C-alpha positions as a Markdown table, in Angstrom:
| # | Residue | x | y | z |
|---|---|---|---|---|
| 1 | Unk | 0.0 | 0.0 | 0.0 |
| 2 | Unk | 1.3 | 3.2 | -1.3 |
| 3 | Unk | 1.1 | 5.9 | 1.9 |
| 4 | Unk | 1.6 | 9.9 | 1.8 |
| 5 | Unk | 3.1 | 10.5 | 5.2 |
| 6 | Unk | 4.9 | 7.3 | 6.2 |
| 7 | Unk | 7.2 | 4.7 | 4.9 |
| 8 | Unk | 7.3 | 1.2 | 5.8 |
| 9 | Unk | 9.6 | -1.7 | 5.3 |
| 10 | Unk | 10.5 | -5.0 | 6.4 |
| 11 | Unk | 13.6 | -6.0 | 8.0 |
| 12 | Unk | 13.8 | -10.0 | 8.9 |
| 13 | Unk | 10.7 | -10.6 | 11.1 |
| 14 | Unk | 10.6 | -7.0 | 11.9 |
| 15 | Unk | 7.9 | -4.5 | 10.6 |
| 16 | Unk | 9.2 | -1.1 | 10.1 |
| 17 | Unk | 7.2 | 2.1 | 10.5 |
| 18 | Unk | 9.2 | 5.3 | 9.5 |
| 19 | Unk | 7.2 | 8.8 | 10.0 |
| 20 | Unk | 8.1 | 10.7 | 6.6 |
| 21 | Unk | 7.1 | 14.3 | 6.9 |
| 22 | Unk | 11.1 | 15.7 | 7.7 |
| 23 | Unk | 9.8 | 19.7 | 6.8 |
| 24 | Unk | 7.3 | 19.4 | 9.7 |
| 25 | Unk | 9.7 | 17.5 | 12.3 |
| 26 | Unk | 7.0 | 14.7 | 11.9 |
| 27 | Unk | 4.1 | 16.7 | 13.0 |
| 28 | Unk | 1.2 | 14.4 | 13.7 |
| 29 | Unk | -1.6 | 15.2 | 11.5 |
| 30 | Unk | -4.9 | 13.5 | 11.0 |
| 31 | Unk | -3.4 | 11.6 | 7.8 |
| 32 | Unk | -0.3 | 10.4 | 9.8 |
| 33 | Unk | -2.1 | 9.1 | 12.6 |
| 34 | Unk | -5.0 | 7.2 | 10.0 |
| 35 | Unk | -1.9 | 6.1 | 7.6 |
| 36 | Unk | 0.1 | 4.7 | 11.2 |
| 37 | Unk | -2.9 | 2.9 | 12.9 |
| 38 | Unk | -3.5 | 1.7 | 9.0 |
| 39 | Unk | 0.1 | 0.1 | 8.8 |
| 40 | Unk | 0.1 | -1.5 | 12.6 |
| 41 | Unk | -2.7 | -2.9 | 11.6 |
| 42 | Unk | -1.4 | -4.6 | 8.7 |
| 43 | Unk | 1.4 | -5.3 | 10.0 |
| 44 | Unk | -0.5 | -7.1 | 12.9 |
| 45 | Unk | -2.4 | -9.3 | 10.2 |
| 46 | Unk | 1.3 | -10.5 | 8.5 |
| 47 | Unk | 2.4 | -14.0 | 9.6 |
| 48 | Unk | 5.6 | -12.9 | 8.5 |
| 49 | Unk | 6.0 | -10.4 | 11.1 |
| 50 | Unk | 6.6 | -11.0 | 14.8 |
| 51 | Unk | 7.4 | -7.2 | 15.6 |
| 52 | Unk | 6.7 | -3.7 | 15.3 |
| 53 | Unk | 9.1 | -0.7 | 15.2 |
| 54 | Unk | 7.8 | 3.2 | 14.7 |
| 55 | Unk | 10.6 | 5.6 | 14.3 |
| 56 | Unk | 11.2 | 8.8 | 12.8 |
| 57 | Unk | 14.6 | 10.1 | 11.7 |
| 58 | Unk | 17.7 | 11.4 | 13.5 |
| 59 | Unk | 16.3 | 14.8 | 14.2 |
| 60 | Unk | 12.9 | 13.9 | 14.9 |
| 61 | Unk | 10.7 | 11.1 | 16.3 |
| 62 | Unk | 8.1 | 13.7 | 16.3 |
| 63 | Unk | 7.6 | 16.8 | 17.2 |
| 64 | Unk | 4.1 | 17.1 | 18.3 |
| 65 | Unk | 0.6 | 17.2 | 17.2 |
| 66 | Unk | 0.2 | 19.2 | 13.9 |
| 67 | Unk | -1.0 | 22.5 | 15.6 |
| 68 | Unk | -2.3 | 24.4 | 12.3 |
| 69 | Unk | -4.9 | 21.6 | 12.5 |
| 70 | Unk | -6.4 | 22.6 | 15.4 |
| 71 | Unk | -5.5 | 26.1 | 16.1 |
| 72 | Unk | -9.0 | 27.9 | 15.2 |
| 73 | Unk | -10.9 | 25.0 | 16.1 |
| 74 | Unk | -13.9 | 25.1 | 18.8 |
| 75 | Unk | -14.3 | 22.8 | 21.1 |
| 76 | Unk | -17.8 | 21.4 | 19.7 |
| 77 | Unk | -15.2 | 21.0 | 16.8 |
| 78 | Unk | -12.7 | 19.2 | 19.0 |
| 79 | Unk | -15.4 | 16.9 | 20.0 |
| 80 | Unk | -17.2 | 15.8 | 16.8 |
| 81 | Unk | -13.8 | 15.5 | 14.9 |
| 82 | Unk | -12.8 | 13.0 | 17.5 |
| 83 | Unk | -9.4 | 12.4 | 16.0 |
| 84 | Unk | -8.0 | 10.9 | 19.1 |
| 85 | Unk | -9.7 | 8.2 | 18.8 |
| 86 | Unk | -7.5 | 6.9 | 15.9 |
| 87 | Unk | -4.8 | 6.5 | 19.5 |
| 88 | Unk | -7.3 | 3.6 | 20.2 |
| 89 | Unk | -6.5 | 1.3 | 17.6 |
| 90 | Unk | -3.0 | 1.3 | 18.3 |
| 91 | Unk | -3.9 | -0.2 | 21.7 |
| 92 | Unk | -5.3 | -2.5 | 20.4 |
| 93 | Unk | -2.1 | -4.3 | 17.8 |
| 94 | Unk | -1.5 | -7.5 | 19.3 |
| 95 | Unk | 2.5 | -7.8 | 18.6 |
| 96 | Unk | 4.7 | -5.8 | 20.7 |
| 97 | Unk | 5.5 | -2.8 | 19.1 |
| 98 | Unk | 9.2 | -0.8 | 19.6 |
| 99 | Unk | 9.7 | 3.0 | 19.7 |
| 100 | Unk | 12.6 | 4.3 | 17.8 |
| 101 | Unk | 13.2 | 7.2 | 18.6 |
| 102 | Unk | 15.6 | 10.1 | 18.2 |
| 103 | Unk | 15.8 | 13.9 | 18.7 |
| 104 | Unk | 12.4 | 15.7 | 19.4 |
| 105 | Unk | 9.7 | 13.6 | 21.1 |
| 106 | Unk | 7.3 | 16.3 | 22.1 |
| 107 | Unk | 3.7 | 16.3 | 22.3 |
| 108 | Unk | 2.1 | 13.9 | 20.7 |
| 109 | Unk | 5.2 | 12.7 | 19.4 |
| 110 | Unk | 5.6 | 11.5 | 23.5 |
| 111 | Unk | 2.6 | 10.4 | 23.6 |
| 112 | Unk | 2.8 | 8.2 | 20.9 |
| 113 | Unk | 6.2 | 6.7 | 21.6 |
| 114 | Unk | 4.7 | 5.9 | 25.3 |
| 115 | Unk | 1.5 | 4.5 | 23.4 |
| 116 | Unk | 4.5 | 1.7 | 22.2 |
| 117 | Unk | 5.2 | -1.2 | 24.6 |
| 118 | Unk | 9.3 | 0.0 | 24.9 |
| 119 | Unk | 11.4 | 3.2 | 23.8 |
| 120 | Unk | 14.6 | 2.6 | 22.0 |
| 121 | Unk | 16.3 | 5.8 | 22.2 |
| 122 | Unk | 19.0 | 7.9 | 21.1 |
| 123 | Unk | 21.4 | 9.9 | 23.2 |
| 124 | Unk | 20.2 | 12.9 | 21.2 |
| 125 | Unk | 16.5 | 11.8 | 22.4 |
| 126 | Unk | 14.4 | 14.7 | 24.2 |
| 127 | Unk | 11.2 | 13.7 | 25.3 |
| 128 | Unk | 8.7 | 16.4 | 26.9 |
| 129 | Unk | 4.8 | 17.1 | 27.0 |
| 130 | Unk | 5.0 | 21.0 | 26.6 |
| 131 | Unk | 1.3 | 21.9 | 25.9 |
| 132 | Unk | 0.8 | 24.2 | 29.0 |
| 133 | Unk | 2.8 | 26.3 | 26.7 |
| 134 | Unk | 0.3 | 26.7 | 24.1 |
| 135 | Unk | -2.4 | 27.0 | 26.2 |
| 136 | Unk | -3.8 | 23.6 | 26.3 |
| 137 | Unk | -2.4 | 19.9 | 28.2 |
| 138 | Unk | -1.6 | 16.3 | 26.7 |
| 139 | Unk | -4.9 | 15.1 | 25.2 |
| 140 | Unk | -3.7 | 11.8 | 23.7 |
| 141 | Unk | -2.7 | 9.6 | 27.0 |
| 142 | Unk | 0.4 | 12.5 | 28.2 |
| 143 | Unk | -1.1 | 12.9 | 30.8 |
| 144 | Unk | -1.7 | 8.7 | 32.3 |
| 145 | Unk | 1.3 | 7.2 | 30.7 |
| 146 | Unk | 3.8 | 9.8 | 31.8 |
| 147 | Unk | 2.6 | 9.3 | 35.1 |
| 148 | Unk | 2.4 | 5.6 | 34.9 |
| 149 | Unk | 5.8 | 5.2 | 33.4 |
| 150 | Unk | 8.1 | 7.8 | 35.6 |
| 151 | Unk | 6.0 | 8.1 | 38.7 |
| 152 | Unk | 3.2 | 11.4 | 39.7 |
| 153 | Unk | 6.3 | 14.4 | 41.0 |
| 154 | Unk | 8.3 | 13.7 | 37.6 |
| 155 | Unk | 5.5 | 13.7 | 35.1 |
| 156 | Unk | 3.7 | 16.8 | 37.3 |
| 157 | Unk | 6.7 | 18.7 | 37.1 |
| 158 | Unk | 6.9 | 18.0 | 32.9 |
| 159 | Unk | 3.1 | 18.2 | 32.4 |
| 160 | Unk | 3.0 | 21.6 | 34.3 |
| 161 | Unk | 6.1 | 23.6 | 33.0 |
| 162 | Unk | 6.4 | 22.0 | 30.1 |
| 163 | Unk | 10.5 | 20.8 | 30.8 |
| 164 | Unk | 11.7 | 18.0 | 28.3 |
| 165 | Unk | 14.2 | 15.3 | 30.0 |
| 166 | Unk | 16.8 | 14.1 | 27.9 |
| 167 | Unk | 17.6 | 10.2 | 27.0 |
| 168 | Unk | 19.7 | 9.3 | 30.1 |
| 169 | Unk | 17.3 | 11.1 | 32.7 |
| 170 | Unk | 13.7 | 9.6 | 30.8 |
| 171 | Unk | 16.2 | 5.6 | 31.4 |
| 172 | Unk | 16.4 | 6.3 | 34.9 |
| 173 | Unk | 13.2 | 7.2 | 35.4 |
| 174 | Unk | 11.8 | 4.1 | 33.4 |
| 175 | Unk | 10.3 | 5.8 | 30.5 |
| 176 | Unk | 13.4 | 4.7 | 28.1 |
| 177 | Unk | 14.3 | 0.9 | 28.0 |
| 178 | Unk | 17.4 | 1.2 | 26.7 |
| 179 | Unk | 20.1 | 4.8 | 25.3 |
| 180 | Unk | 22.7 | 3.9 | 22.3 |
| 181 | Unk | 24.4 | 6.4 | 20.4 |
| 182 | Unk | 23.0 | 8.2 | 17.7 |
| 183 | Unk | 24.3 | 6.3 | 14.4 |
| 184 | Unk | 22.8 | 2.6 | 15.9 |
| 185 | Unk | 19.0 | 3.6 | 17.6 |
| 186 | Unk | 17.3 | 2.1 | 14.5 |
| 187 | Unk | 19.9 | -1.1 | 13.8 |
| 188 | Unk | 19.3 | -1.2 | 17.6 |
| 189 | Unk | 15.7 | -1.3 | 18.1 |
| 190 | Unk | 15.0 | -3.7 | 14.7 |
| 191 | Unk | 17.6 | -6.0 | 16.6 |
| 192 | Unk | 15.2 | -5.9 | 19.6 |
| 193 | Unk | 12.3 | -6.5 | 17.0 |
| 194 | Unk | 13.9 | -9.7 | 15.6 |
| 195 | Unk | 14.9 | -11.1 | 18.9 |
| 196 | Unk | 11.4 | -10.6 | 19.9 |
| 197 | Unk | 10.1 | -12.2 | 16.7 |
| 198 | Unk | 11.5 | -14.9 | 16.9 |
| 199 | Unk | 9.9 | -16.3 | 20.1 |
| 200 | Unk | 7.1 | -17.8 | 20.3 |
| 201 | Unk | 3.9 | -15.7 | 19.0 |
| 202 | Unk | 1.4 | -16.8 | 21.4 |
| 203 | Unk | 3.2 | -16.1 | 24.4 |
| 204 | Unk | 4.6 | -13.0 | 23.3 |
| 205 | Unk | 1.2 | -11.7 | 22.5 |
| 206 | Unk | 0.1 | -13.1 | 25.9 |
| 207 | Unk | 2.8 | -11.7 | 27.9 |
| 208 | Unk | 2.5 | -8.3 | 26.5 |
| 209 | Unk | -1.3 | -8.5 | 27.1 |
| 210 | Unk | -0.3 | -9.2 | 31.2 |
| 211 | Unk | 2.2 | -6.5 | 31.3 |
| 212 | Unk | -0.2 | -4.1 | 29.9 |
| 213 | Unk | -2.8 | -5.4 | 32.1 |
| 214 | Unk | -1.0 | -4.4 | 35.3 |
| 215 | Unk | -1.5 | -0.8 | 34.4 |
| 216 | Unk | -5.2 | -1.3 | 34.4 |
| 217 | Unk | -5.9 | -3.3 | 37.2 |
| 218 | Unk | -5.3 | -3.7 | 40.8 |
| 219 | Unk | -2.5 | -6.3 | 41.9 |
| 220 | Unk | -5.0 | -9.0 | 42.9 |
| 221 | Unk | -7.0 | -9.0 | 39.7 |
| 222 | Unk | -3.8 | -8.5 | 37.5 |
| 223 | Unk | -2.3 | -11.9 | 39.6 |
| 224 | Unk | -5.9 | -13.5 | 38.3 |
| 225 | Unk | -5.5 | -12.5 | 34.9 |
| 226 | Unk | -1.9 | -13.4 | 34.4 |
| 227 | Unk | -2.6 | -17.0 | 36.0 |
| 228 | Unk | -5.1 | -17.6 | 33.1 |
| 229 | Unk | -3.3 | -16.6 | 30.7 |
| 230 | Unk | -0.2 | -18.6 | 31.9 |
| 231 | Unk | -2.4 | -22.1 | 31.9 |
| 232 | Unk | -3.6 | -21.5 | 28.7 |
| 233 | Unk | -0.5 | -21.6 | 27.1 |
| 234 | Unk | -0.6 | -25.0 | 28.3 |
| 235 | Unk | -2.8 | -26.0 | 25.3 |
| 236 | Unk | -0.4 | -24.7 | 22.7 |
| 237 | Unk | 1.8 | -27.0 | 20.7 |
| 238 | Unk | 4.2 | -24.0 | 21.2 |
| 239 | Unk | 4.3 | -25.0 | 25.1 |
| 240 | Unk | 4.8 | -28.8 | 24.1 |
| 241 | Unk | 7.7 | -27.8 | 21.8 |
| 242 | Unk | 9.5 | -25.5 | 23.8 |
| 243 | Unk | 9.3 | -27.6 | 27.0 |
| 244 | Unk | 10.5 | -31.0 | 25.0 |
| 245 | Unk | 13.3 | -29.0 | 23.0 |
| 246 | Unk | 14.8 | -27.7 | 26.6 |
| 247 | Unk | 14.8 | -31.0 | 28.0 |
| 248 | Unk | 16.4 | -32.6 | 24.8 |
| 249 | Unk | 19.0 | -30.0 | 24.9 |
| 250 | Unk | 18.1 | -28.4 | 21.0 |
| 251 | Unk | 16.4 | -25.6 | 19.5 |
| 252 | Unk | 12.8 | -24.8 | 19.8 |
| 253 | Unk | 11.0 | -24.7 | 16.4 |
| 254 | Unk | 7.6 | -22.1 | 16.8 |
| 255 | Unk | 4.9 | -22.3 | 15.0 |
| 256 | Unk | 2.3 | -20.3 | 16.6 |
| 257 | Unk | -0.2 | -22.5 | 17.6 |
């Protein structure tokens, strides 16, 4: 499928998702959004892929929201458009999905990195939710995720003057999985992507189905929910596989049922 604002490629098992409008810093308009859920979705159909990565380029993972978009807008307008609610279908891509990101990470930009299941980033990496400064706060999860990933004083402090936090800061506070220099982010994070893919599907979809489940759920129903899915990976001839090839000492062979 031929798309206006993004690129995508395939690298191994790995599905790459690379935000295309350089001018703009990768601006997130309504066509970049629809074209990116459009892609994850797609990519979440492929057999052939076992992992997603969204990245922009060196400068930018993105900027922010495209703010000619909305400038003049009401908030009837705001409501009826409803184009957050393309956000929504990226929750719900089954395969784990990578964020690749370099340079800017503002905004929306953020929020869609944190709307990922891990951040790759750069040392060049600046990631920052600065909307008090135009008058308005994060609208597309910038305000829940921040707070989930680096704790309530951090994000407060970001949400409220607007301060970015570079690469090594947003890895201590948990928001960043992992900082490599500049020139191997990408090579870095389709790695990741491939290592992931080439586990076992099912309980890689599981698993990141728990993980995000603990952010939704107290402890005791979280515990419930992993339980279930843990014994019904017991039905899988991925479980039977895995389990026999350890004992016999050799390499699994997955196939995803």
């Amino acid at each position: 499928m031929d798309y206006a604002t993004i690129l995508t490629s395939v690298t191994g098992r790995a599905g790459l998702i690379q935000l295309n409008r350089p001018q703009q810093l990768n601006a997130l308009n309504v066509t970049v959004m629809e074209e990116v859920a459009t892609a994850l979705e797609a990519f979440d159909q492929d057999e052939r892929i076992g992992c997603i990565v969204i990245t922009g380029n060196q400068r930018a993972f993105a900027a922010g929201a495209d703010i000619k978009e909305m400038a003049d807008a009401t908030a009837v307008e705001m409501l009826l458009r409803d184009n957050i609610k393309r956000w929504d279908r990226i929750r719900q891509i089954k395969k784990p999905i990578i964020a690749a990101v370099s340079g800017y990470c503002l905004g929306g930009g953020c929020e869609l990195a944190m709307t990922c299941d891990l951040i790759i980033a750069s040392e060049s990496a600046q990631f920052g939710q600065p909307e008090v400064n135009i008058g308005v706060m994060p609208g597309a999860g910038g305000t829940q995720r921040l707070t989930r990933a680096i704790g309530k004083s951090k994000a407060m402090e970001m949400v409220l003057t607007g301060r970015s936090m570079g690469a090594r800061e947003a890895e201590q506070a948990g928001l960043v999985a992992r900082v490599v220099p500049v020139e191997a982010y990408l090579d870095e994070a389709l790695k990741l992507a491939n290592e992931i893919a080439s586990r076992p599907p099912i309980a890689v979809r599981l698993a990141k189905e728990a993980v995000n489940k603990a952010f939704e759920t107290p402890l005791s129903d979280g515990l419930d929910y992993e339980r279930r899915l843990f014994y019904f990976l017991f039905a899988t001839d991925d479980q039977k596989e895995g389990m026999r090839a350890f004992v016999e000492k050799r390499p699994a062979e997955w196939h995803g049922r």
